[in-house]
Amino acid sequence: MSIRVRFAPSPTGMPHVGVIRTAIFDWLLARHHNGKFVLRIEDTDRSRYVEGAVDNIIGALKWLGMDIDEGPSAGGDYGPYYQSERLPLYYRYVKYLIDEGRAYWCNCTPERLDKIRKEQQAKKMPVGYDNKCWNLGLNGEPGDGVHVLRFAIPPGMTTTFHDELRGDITVDNDELDDFVLLKRDGFPTYHFASCIDDHHMAISHVFRGEEWLSSAPKHKLLYDALGIEPPKFVHVPVILGPDRKKLSKRHGAANVLEYKQMGYLPEAIFNFLALIGWNPGTEDEILSKEQLAELFTVERINTSAGIFDIDKLNWMNGEYIRAMPLESLVERLRPAMSEWGWIDDGFEPWGKEYVAGVCALMQERLKTLVEMREKAFFFFEEFESYDPKGAKKAFKGDDIIDRLSAAREKLEKTEWTVVGIEAAIRETAEKFGVGAGKIIHPIRLAVSGISAGPGLFEMLHILGRKKVIARIDKAIESL
RNA sequence: GGCCCCAUCGUCUAGUGGUCAGGACAUCGGCUUUUCAAGCCGACGGCACGGGUUCGACUCCCGUUGGGGCUACCA
């Protein structure tokens, strides 16, 4: 049997981290088995449809490097891949289900449903539809505006479904109510559409959030009524925020595309997300998509919810930044640097060599791409003030101006190489009979405005003699 | 309220009826060092609780507690 998995989001907003993690599992299983990764858009709720949501979803998958084998933009033999375009397929099953006594039309109004629900709640009774229209033999048509189609749950028995991770789960049918298959507007509910589509798209494994666990028995019953074999179900654990609540904007960002904005690399996000709720069984955790796919098995997925630990993501992102060839880092940083006005569409006015030199110095100091802005601004911008804390420590002593001036003189004449610069500064320190730090720290502050950064000699070398001298002069003036 | 799922360091997790319960992130300390990082070394820290079953339970069973989910003409 060939492995076919589908990622089936509804276009109701931004691609949520938890949703994307499910897609990652889908993709990993497909690639592991050389199967197909299918994208299906579940747009059956017209009221919640968000313009551009599909593009964002596809954009997120693309950013993360998950190639789609079949889907709206990729095509395929099992289309259409929008559920809204598959209505005739769903309608084909309506008559059959009604004839078999497994579904019936219902004309109960939302108001009535609301009323009985409130009464049930008030009496602390289990809530659910009261089957009023069952056996009324109502005649309806899909989308006639007054009827919904309901599934008739066989009463007085139990239903067992199989979850690949948790095993068999049995529930009492009386806990299930006659759920809606077709809504008043003629669109199917998730339950109806996904069962039919998964079958018709020959899906072998369904990964979905564990919030679907409760409705899994309904789906099992539906499959039985339809006379079709269900796919394998894997209910994956949810991803929570640090407060153990569902991950949301309050926790920073719940939308993967925002992580792109925050300077995270897609490789790191993919790697990190793959490791929440699943483990590769290896000691090493830094793994490429290909390695993850190689290692991926359903059995190693966990059953308990995981917390999104931004600290670990930061570490992992830093690992990826450091492991990257300089050339790649420059390219990744380029759009941002351009946005900050540091460079134009090329590398002007600084030139590629200068920009690459800065990137090389910053590479092991970045956890995210955007940190570049606050840590390397002085390579590209003039600044007006010195870090107060740093100034208090570095710009002190009666002879501070003398030390700065002396270093300036040396730097003006020395050979402009890293070694030459280092020699100039160490000689200055010697001349004053002080530790090198007494010269290094003031110069660092004078030249960068901050007290933390790359090694001073390399830094000065990149900045260039002219700018270094000018900034030292400016600092002396301010003292 | 009813039903369902889950439970190993702060976090992600490995693990077995008998282990010194292992790793990673974070934290703390040290080394290195001109700062910040990086790197290396080390420390801290865990089987939620109570009953069983068993020669023996972190592991199996039951309960409790805690967390999560469902209970829509949303997915």
Coordinates of C-alpha atoms (C1' of nucleotides) in Angstrom, one line a residue:
Chain A
M1 CA 0.0 0.0 0.0
S2 CA 1.4 3.3 -1.0
I3 CA 1.8 6.1 1.6
R4 CA -0.3 9.1 1.0
V5 CA -0.7 11.8 3.6
R6 CA -2.7 15.0 3.4
F7 CA -2.3 18.3 5.1
A8 CA -5.8 19.7 5.3
P9 CA -5.9 23.2 6.8
S10 CA -8.9 25.4 6.6
P11 CA -8.2 28.9 5.2
T12 CA -9.4 30.8 8.3
G13 CA -6.3 32.7 9.3
M14 CA -2.6 32.5 9.6
P15 CA -0.7 29.2 9.6
H16 CA -0.5 28.3 13.2
V17 CA 2.6 26.7 14.7
G18 CA 0.7 23.6 15.8
V19 CA -0.9 23.2 12.4
I20 CA 2.4 23.5 10.7
R21 CA 4.0 21.0 13.0
T22 CA 1.2 18.5 11.9
A23 CA 2.2 19.3 8.3
I24 CA 5.8 18.6 9.2
F25 CA 4.8 15.1 10.4
D26 CA 2.8 14.6 7.3
W27 CA 5.7 15.6 5.1
L28 CA 8.2 13.6 7.0
L29 CA 6.2 10.4 6.8
A30 CA 5.6 10.9 3.1
R31 CA 9.3 11.5 2.4
H32 CA 10.3 8.6 4.6
H33 CA 8.3 6.2 2.6
N34 CA 8.7 7.9 -0.8
G35 CA 5.0 8.6 -0.7
K36 CA 2.9 11.6 -1.5
F37 CA 2.3 14.8 0.4
V38 CA -1.1 16.2 -0.5
L39 CA -2.4 19.6 0.3
R40 CA -6.2 19.9 0.6
I41 CA -8.0 23.1 1.5
E42 CA -11.0 22.6 3.8
D43 CA -13.0 25.6 2.9
T44 CA -16.4 24.4 3.8
D45 CA -17.1 27.2 6.3
R46 CA -17.8 30.2 4.1
S47 CA -18.3 32.5 7.0
R48 CA -14.8 32.0 8.3
Y49 CA -13.0 32.2 5.0
V50 CA -10.1 34.6 5.0
E51 CA -8.8 36.1 1.9
G52 CA -5.1 35.2 1.3
A53 CA -5.1 32.4 3.8
V54 CA -4.3 29.8 1.2
D55 CA -1.4 31.8 -0.1
N56 CA -0.1 32.1 3.4
I57 CA -0.3 28.4 4.0
I58 CA 1.4 27.6 0.7
G59 CA 3.9 30.3 1.5
A60 CA 4.7 28.8 4.9
L61 CA 5.2 25.3 3.4
K62 CA 7.4 26.7 0.8
W63 CA 9.5 28.8 3.2
L64 CA 10.0 25.6 5.3
G65 CA 11.0 23.7 2.2
M66 CA 8.1 21.3 2.2
D67 CA 7.4 20.5 -1.4
I68 CA 3.8 19.6 -2.2
D69 CA 3.2 16.6 -4.4
E70 CA -0.5 17.3 -5.0
G71 CA -2.6 20.3 -4.2
P72 CA -4.3 23.4 -5.5
S73 CA -1.2 24.8 -7.1
A74 CA 0.6 21.5 -7.7
G75 CA -2.2 19.7 -9.4
G76 CA -2.7 15.9 -9.2
D77 CA -5.0 13.1 -10.1
Y78 CA -7.3 13.4 -7.1
G79 CA -8.5 16.9 -7.4
P80 CA -10.1 19.3 -7.1
Y81 CA -8.2 20.1 -3.9
Y82 CA -10.6 22.6 -2.6
Q83 CA -13.5 21.0 -0.8
S84 CA -15.8 23.7 -2.0
E85 CA -15.3 22.3 -5.4
R86 CA -16.1 18.8 -4.5
L87 CA -19.8 19.2 -3.5
P88 CA -21.2 16.8 -6.2
L89 CA -19.0 14.1 -4.7
Y90 CA -20.4 14.5 -1.2
Y91 CA -24.0 14.6 -2.6
R92 CA -23.4 11.2 -4.2
Y93 CA -23.5 9.7 -0.8
V94 CA -26.6 11.4 0.5
K95 CA -29.3 9.2 -1.0
Y96 CA -27.4 6.1 -0.1
L97 CA -27.1 7.1 3.6
I98 CA -30.8 8.0 3.7
D99 CA -31.9 4.8 2.1
E100 CA -29.8 2.8 4.5
G101 CA -31.4 4.7 7.4
R102 CA -28.1 6.2 8.4
A103 CA -29.0 9.8 7.7
Y104 CA -32.0 11.9 7.8
W105 CA -33.1 15.5 7.1
C106 CA -33.8 17.8 10.0
N107 CA -35.5 21.2 9.9
C108 CA -34.9 22.2 13.5
T109 CA -34.0 25.8 13.7
P110 CA -30.8 27.0 15.3
E111 CA -33.0 28.8 17.8
R112 CA -34.6 25.5 18.9
L113 CA -31.3 23.8 19.1
D114 CA -29.9 26.6 21.2
K115 CA -32.9 26.4 23.5
I116 CA -32.7 22.7 24.2
R117 CA -29.0 23.0 24.7
K118 CA -29.6 25.7 27.4
E119 CA -32.2 23.6 29.1
Q120 CA -29.9 20.6 29.1
Q121 CA -27.2 22.7 30.6
A122 CA -29.5 24.1 33.2
K123 CA -30.5 20.7 34.3
K124 CA -26.9 19.5 34.3
M125 CA -27.9 17.0 31.7
P126 CA -25.6 15.8 28.9
V127 CA -26.0 18.2 26.0
G128 CA -26.8 17.1 22.5
Y129 CA -29.4 16.9 19.8
D130 CA -32.6 15.3 20.9
N131 CA -33.2 13.4 17.6
K132 CA -36.5 15.2 17.1
C133 CA -36.5 14.8 13.3
W134 CA -35.4 11.2 13.3
N135 CA -38.1 9.1 11.7
L136 CA -40.1 12.1 10.6
G137 CA -39.2 11.2 7.0
L138 CA -38.6 14.9 6.1
N139 CA -37.8 15.5 2.5
G140 CA -34.9 17.8 1.9
E141 CA -32.4 18.8 -0.8
P142 CA -28.8 19.7 -0.2
G143 CA -28.6 23.4 0.3
D144 CA -32.4 24.0 0.2
G145 CA -32.0 26.5 2.9
V146 CA -34.2 24.8 5.5
H147 CA -32.8 21.3 6.1
V148 CA -29.6 19.9 7.4
L149 CA -28.7 16.3 6.9
R150 CA -27.9 14.5 10.1
F151 CA -26.1 11.2 10.7
A152 CA -28.1 8.7 12.7
I153 CA -26.0 7.2 15.5
P154 CA -27.0 3.7 16.2
P155 CA -28.2 3.8 19.8
G156 CA -27.5 1.4 22.6
M157 CA -24.1 0.1 21.6
T158 CA -20.5 1.0 21.7
T159 CA -18.0 2.1 19.1
T160 CA -14.3 1.3 19.0
F161 CA -11.8 3.1 16.9
H162 CA -8.1 2.7 16.6
D163 CA -5.6 5.4 17.2
E164 CA -2.1 4.4 16.1
L165 CA -0.5 5.9 19.2
R166 CA -3.1 5.1 21.9
G167 CA -4.5 1.9 20.6
D168 CA -8.2 1.1 20.8
I169 CA -10.6 3.6 22.3
T170 CA -14.2 2.6 23.0
V171 CA -17.0 4.9 23.7
D172 CA -20.7 4.6 24.3
N173 CA -22.8 5.6 21.3
D174 CA -25.2 7.3 23.6
E175 CA -22.5 9.9 24.3
L176 CA -22.5 10.8 20.6
D177 CA -25.3 12.8 19.1
D178 CA -26.7 12.9 15.6
F179 CA -24.2 15.2 14.1
V180 CA -24.7 17.3 11.0
L181 CA -23.4 16.0 7.7
L182 CA -24.6 18.8 5.4
K183 CA -25.3 22.3 6.6
R184 CA -28.3 24.3 5.7
D185 CA -26.2 26.1 3.0
G186 CA -25.4 22.7 1.4
F187 CA -21.8 22.6 2.4
P188 CA -20.6 19.6 4.2
T189 CA -19.2 19.6 7.7
Y190 CA -15.6 18.6 8.4
H191 CA -16.8 15.2 9.5
F192 CA -18.5 14.4 6.3
A193 CA -16.2 16.0 3.8
S194 CA -12.9 14.7 5.3
C195 CA -14.1 11.1 5.6
I196 CA -15.1 11.1 2.0
D197 CA -12.1 13.0 0.7
D198 CA -9.6 10.9 2.6
H199 CA -11.1 7.9 1.0
H200 CA -11.3 9.3 -2.5
M201 CA -7.8 10.7 -2.3
A202 CA -6.5 7.4 -1.2
I203 CA -5.0 8.8 2.0
S204 CA -3.2 6.1 4.0
H205 CA -2.5 8.1 7.2
V206 CA -4.3 11.0 8.8
F207 CA -2.3 13.1 11.2
R208 CA -4.5 15.6 13.0
G209 CA -4.5 17.5 16.3
E210 CA -5.7 15.6 19.3
E211 CA -8.6 17.9 19.6
W212 CA -10.1 15.5 17.0
L213 CA -9.9 12.5 19.3
S214 CA -13.3 13.0 20.7
S215 CA -15.0 13.0 17.3
A216 CA -13.0 10.1 16.0
P217 CA -15.7 7.6 17.0
K218 CA -18.2 9.6 14.9
H219 CA -15.9 9.2 12.0
K220 CA -15.5 5.5 12.6
L221 CA -19.3 5.1 12.5
L222 CA -19.5 7.2 9.4
Y223 CA -16.9 5.1 7.6
D224 CA -18.8 2.0 8.6
A225 CA -22.1 3.4 7.3
L226 CA -20.4 4.5 4.1
G227 CA -18.9 1.0 3.7
I228 CA -15.4 2.4 3.3
E229 CA -12.2 1.5 5.0
P230 CA -10.8 4.3 7.3
P231 CA -7.2 5.4 7.0
K232 CA -4.8 5.0 9.9
F233 CA -5.4 7.8 12.4
V234 CA -2.6 9.4 14.3
H235 CA -3.8 12.1 16.8
V236 CA -0.8 14.2 17.5
P237 CA -0.3 16.1 20.7
V238 CA -0.9 19.9 20.8
I239 CA 1.8 22.5 21.3
L240 CA 1.2 24.7 24.3
G241 CA 2.7 28.0 25.5
P242 CA 5.0 28.2 28.6
D243 CA 1.9 28.7 30.7
R244 CA 0.5 25.4 29.4
K245 CA -2.3 27.2 27.6
K246 CA -2.8 26.9 23.9
L247 CA -0.1 28.7 22.0
S248 CA -1.3 32.1 20.9
K249 CA -0.1 35.6 20.2
R250 CA 0.2 36.2 23.9
H251 CA 3.2 33.9 23.9
G252 CA 5.0 35.9 21.3
A253 CA 3.9 34.4 18.0
A254 CA 1.6 31.6 17.0
N255 CA 2.0 32.1 13.3
V256 CA 5.0 30.5 11.7
L257 CA 5.4 33.3 9.2
E258 CA 6.0 35.7 12.1
Y259 CA 9.1 33.7 13.0
K260 CA 10.4 34.5 9.6
Q261 CA 10.0 38.1 10.5
M262 CA 11.7 37.6 13.8
G263 CA 14.8 36.4 12.1
Y264 CA 14.6 32.6 12.4
L265 CA 15.8 30.3 9.7
P266 CA 13.4 27.9 8.2
E267 CA 15.8 25.0 8.7
A268 CA 15.9 25.8 12.5
I269 CA 12.1 26.2 12.7
F270 CA 11.5 22.9 10.9
N271 CA 14.1 21.0 13.0
F272 CA 12.7 22.5 16.2
L273 CA 9.1 21.8 15.5
A274 CA 9.8 18.3 14.3
L275 CA 11.2 17.6 17.8
I276 CA 8.2 18.7 19.7
G277 CA 6.1 15.6 20.2
W278 CA 8.5 13.4 18.3
N279 CA 12.0 12.3 18.9
P280 CA 14.5 10.8 16.4
G281 CA 16.0 8.3 18.8
T282 CA 19.4 9.8 18.2
E283 CA 21.7 11.7 20.5
D284 CA 22.1 14.5 18.0
E285 CA 19.3 16.9 17.7
I286 CA 20.5 19.1 14.9
L287 CA 19.1 17.3 11.9
S288 CA 18.4 18.3 8.4
K289 CA 15.0 17.7 6.8
E290 CA 16.4 14.8 4.9
Q291 CA 17.9 13.3 8.1
L292 CA 14.6 13.8 9.9
A293 CA 12.7 12.1 7.1
E294 CA 15.1 9.2 7.1
L295 CA 14.6 8.8 10.9
F296 CA 10.8 9.5 11.0
T297 CA 8.5 6.8 12.3
V298 CA 5.0 7.1 13.7
E299 CA 5.9 5.0 16.7
R300 CA 8.2 7.7 18.0
I301 CA 5.5 10.3 18.2
N302 CA 4.5 11.2 21.8
T303 CA 1.1 11.3 23.3
S304 CA 1.5 14.2 25.7
A305 CA 1.3 17.9 24.9
G306 CA 4.6 19.7 24.4
I307 CA 5.6 23.3 25.3
F308 CA 7.1 25.7 22.8
D309 CA 10.4 26.5 24.4
I310 CA 11.7 29.7 22.7
D311 CA 15.1 29.3 24.5
K312 CA 15.7 26.0 22.7
L313 CA 14.7 27.5 19.4
N314 CA 17.1 30.4 19.9
W315 CA 19.9 28.0 20.6
M316 CA 19.1 25.9 17.6
N317 CA 18.8 28.9 15.4
G318 CA 22.2 30.1 16.5
E319 CA 23.6 26.6 15.7
Y320 CA 22.3 26.9 12.2
I321 CA 23.6 30.4 11.8
R322 CA 27.1 29.3 12.9
A323 CA 27.1 26.2 10.7
M324 CA 26.2 28.2 7.6
P325 CA 28.8 29.0 5.0
L326 CA 29.6 32.8 5.1
E327 CA 28.3 33.3 1.6
S328 CA 24.9 31.9 2.6
L329 CA 24.7 34.0 5.7
V330 CA 25.4 37.1 3.7
E331 CA 22.5 36.2 1.3
R332 CA 20.1 35.5 4.2
L333 CA 21.0 38.8 5.9
R334 CA 20.9 40.8 2.7
P335 CA 17.2 41.6 2.5
A336 CA 17.1 42.7 6.1
M337 CA 20.2 44.9 5.7
S338 CA 18.6 46.4 2.7
E339 CA 15.4 47.1 4.6
W340 CA 17.4 48.8 7.4
G341 CA 18.9 51.1 4.8
W342 CA 22.4 49.7 5.4
I343 CA 22.9 48.7 1.8
D344 CA 21.1 49.1 -1.5
D345 CA 20.0 46.4 -3.8
G346 CA 23.6 45.6 -4.4
F347 CA 26.0 46.0 -1.5
E348 CA 26.6 49.7 -2.0
P349 CA 27.8 52.0 -0.7
W350 CA 30.0 49.6 1.3
G351 CA 30.8 46.9 -1.2
K352 CA 30.4 43.2 -0.9
E353 CA 33.7 42.6 0.8
Y354 CA 33.0 45.0 3.6
V355 CA 29.5 43.6 4.2
A356 CA 30.8 40.0 4.1
G357 CA 33.5 41.0 6.5
V358 CA 31.0 42.3 9.0
C359 CA 28.9 39.2 8.6
A360 CA 31.9 37.0 9.3
L361 CA 32.5 38.8 12.5
M362 CA 28.9 38.6 13.6
Q363 CA 28.2 35.0 12.6
E364 CA 29.0 33.4 15.9
R365 CA 27.3 36.1 17.9
L366 CA 23.8 35.9 16.4
K367 CA 20.9 33.9 17.6
T368 CA 18.6 35.4 15.1
L369 CA 19.1 37.3 11.9
V370 CA 17.4 40.5 13.2
E371 CA 19.8 40.7 16.1
M372 CA 22.3 42.0 13.5
R373 CA 20.5 45.3 13.6
E374 CA 21.3 46.1 17.3
K375 CA 24.7 44.4 17.3
A376 CA 26.3 45.6 14.1
F377 CA 24.7 49.0 13.4
F378 CA 28.0 50.8 14.0
F379 CA 29.5 49.2 10.9
F380 CA 26.9 51.0 8.8
E381 CA 25.5 53.9 10.7
E382 CA 26.9 56.9 12.7
F383 CA 25.7 57.0 16.2
E384 CA 25.2 59.9 18.6
S385 CA 25.6 58.5 22.1
Y386 CA 27.7 56.0 24.0
D387 CA 26.3 53.2 26.1
P388 CA 26.0 54.9 29.6
K389 CA 27.1 51.9 31.5
G390 CA 30.0 51.2 29.2
A391 CA 31.0 54.9 29.3
K392 CA 31.1 54.9 33.0
K393 CA 33.6 52.1 33.0
A394 CA 35.7 52.8 29.9
F395 CA 35.7 56.5 29.7
K396 CA 37.2 57.1 33.1
G397 CA 40.5 58.1 34.6
D398 CA 42.3 61.4 34.4
D399 CA 44.4 60.3 31.5
I400 CA 41.6 58.9 29.4
I401 CA 42.1 61.6 26.7
D402 CA 45.8 61.0 26.7
R403 CA 45.3 57.3 26.2
L404 CA 42.9 57.7 23.4
S405 CA 45.0 60.3 21.7
A406 CA 48.1 58.2 22.0
A407 CA 46.3 55.2 20.5
R408 CA 45.0 57.4 17.8
E409 CA 48.5 58.5 16.8
K410 CA 49.7 55.0 16.7
L411 CA 46.7 53.8 14.7
E412 CA 47.2 56.6 12.2
K413 CA 50.6 55.4 11.3
T414 CA 50.5 51.6 11.8
E415 CA 50.1 49.2 9.0
W416 CA 46.3 48.6 8.6
T417 CA 46.2 44.9 9.2
V418 CA 44.8 43.0 12.1
V419 CA 48.4 42.4 13.4
G420 CA 49.4 45.9 12.8
I421 CA 46.4 47.3 14.7
E422 CA 47.0 44.9 17.6
A423 CA 50.6 45.9 17.8
A424 CA 49.7 49.6 17.8
I425 CA 47.3 49.1 20.6
R426 CA 49.5 46.9 22.7
E427 CA 52.4 49.3 22.3
T428 CA 50.2 52.1 23.5
A429 CA 49.2 50.2 26.6
E430 CA 52.8 49.4 27.3
K431 CA 53.7 53.0 27.0
F432 CA 51.2 53.9 29.7
G433 CA 52.2 50.9 31.7
V434 CA 48.7 49.6 31.8
G435 CA 46.9 46.5 30.8
A436 CA 45.7 46.3 27.2
G437 CA 42.1 46.5 28.4
K438 CA 42.7 50.1 29.4
I439 CA 43.2 51.0 25.8
I440 CA 40.9 48.4 24.2
H441 CA 37.7 49.2 26.1
P442 CA 37.8 52.9 25.5
I443 CA 38.5 52.5 21.8
R444 CA 35.7 49.9 21.5
L445 CA 33.3 52.3 23.0
A446 CA 34.5 55.2 20.9
V447 CA 34.3 53.3 17.7
S448 CA 31.1 51.3 18.3
G449 CA 29.1 53.1 21.0
I450 CA 28.6 49.9 22.8
S451 CA 30.8 47.7 25.0
A452 CA 30.1 44.3 23.5
G453 CA 31.0 43.0 20.1
P454 CA 33.6 41.3 17.9
G455 CA 37.3 41.2 18.7
L456 CA 38.5 44.8 18.6
F457 CA 41.4 44.3 16.2
E458 CA 39.3 42.6 13.6
M459 CA 36.6 45.1 14.1
L460 CA 38.8 48.1 13.6
H461 CA 40.3 46.4 10.6
I462 CA 37.0 46.1 8.9
L463 CA 35.8 49.6 9.8
G464 CA 38.8 51.1 8.2
R465 CA 41.4 53.6 9.4
K466 CA 39.5 56.7 8.3
K467 CA 36.4 55.9 10.2
V468 CA 38.3 54.7 13.3
I469 CA 40.3 57.9 13.6
A470 CA 37.3 60.1 13.1
R471 CA 35.3 58.3 15.7
I472 CA 38.2 58.4 18.2
D473 CA 38.4 62.1 17.6
K474 CA 34.7 62.5 18.1
A475 CA 34.9 60.6 21.4
I476 CA 37.8 62.8 22.6
E477 CA 35.8 65.8 21.8
S478 CA 32.9 64.6 23.8
L479 CA 35.0 64.0 26.9
Chain B
rG1 C1' -22.1 18.9 34.4
rG2 C1' -20.9 14.5 30.9
rC3 C1' -17.3 12.0 27.9
rC4 C1' -12.3 11.4 26.1
rC5 C1' -6.9 11.9 26.2
rC6 C1' -2.3 12.8 28.9
rA7 C1' 1.4 12.7 33.3
rU8 C1' 10.2 11.2 33.8
rC9 C1' 14.7 17.2 35.7
rG10 C1' 12.0 24.4 34.8
rU11 C1' 11.5 22.8 29.2
rC12 C1' 12.1 19.0 24.9
rU13 C1' 12.8 14.0 25.8
rA14 C1' 15.5 8.5 26.2
rG15 C1' 14.6 4.4 29.0
rU16 C1' 14.0 -0.9 31.6
rG17 C1' 9.7 -5.4 36.1
rG18 C1' 16.1 -5.3 39.1
rU19 C1' 19.8 1.1 35.5
rC20 C1' 24.6 5.3 39.2
rA21 C1' 17.1 6.9 35.5
rG22 C1' 20.7 8.9 30.0
rG23 C1' 20.9 13.2 26.5
rA24 C1' 19.7 18.3 24.9
rC25 C1' 18.0 23.5 26.0
rA26 C1' 17.9 26.9 30.1
rU27 C1' 20.3 28.1 34.8
rC28 C1' 24.8 28.4 38.0
rG29 C1' 30.2 27.8 38.4
rG30 C1' 35.1 27.2 36.1
rC31 C1' 38.6 27.4 32.0
rU32 C1' 39.8 30.6 27.7
rU33 C1' 39.7 35.9 26.8
rU34 C1' 40.2 42.9 25.3
rU35 C1' 34.2 42.9 25.7
rC36 C1' 30.1 39.9 24.0
rA37 C1' 29.6 35.5 22.0
rA38 C1' 31.4 30.7 20.7
rG39 C1' 34.1 26.5 22.6
rC40 C1' 35.6 23.1 26.6
rC41 C1' 34.8 21.2 31.7
rG42 C1' 31.7 20.8 35.8
rA43 C1' 27.3 21.5 39.0
rC44 C1' 22.2 21.9 40.0
rG45 C1' 17.8 19.3 38.9
rG46 C1' 13.1 14.4 37.7
rC47 C1' 10.0 9.3 37.7
rA48 C1' 2.8 14.0 40.6
rC49 C1' 0.4 11.4 45.0
rG50 C1' -2.1 7.0 47.3
rG51 C1' -3.3 2.1 47.0
rG52 C1' -2.5 -2.6 45.0
rU53 C1' 0.1 -6.9 41.8
rU54 C1' 5.2 -8.7 42.5
rC55 C1' 10.8 -11.4 45.6
rG56 C1' 11.2 -6.5 43.5
rA57 C1' 8.0 -1.2 40.5
rC58 C1' 9.6 4.9 37.6
rU59 C1' 7.9 0.8 34.5
rC60 C1' 1.7 -3.2 35.2
rC61 C1' -3.5 -2.3 37.4
rC62 C1' -7.0 1.0 40.2
rG63 C1' -8.0 5.6 42.4
rU64 C1' -6.7 10.7 43.5
rU65 C1' -4.7 15.2 41.9
rG66 C1' -3.2 18.1 38.0
rG67 C1' -3.1 19.5 32.7
rG68 C1' -5.5 19.4 27.9
rG69 C1' -9.6 18.4 24.6
rC70 C1' -14.7 17.6 23.0
rU71 C1' -19.7 18.5 24.2
rA72 C1' -21.5 23.9 16.9
rC73 C1' -25.5 24.0 10.8
rC74 C1' -16.2 25.8 13.3
rA75 C1' -12.5 23.2 11.8

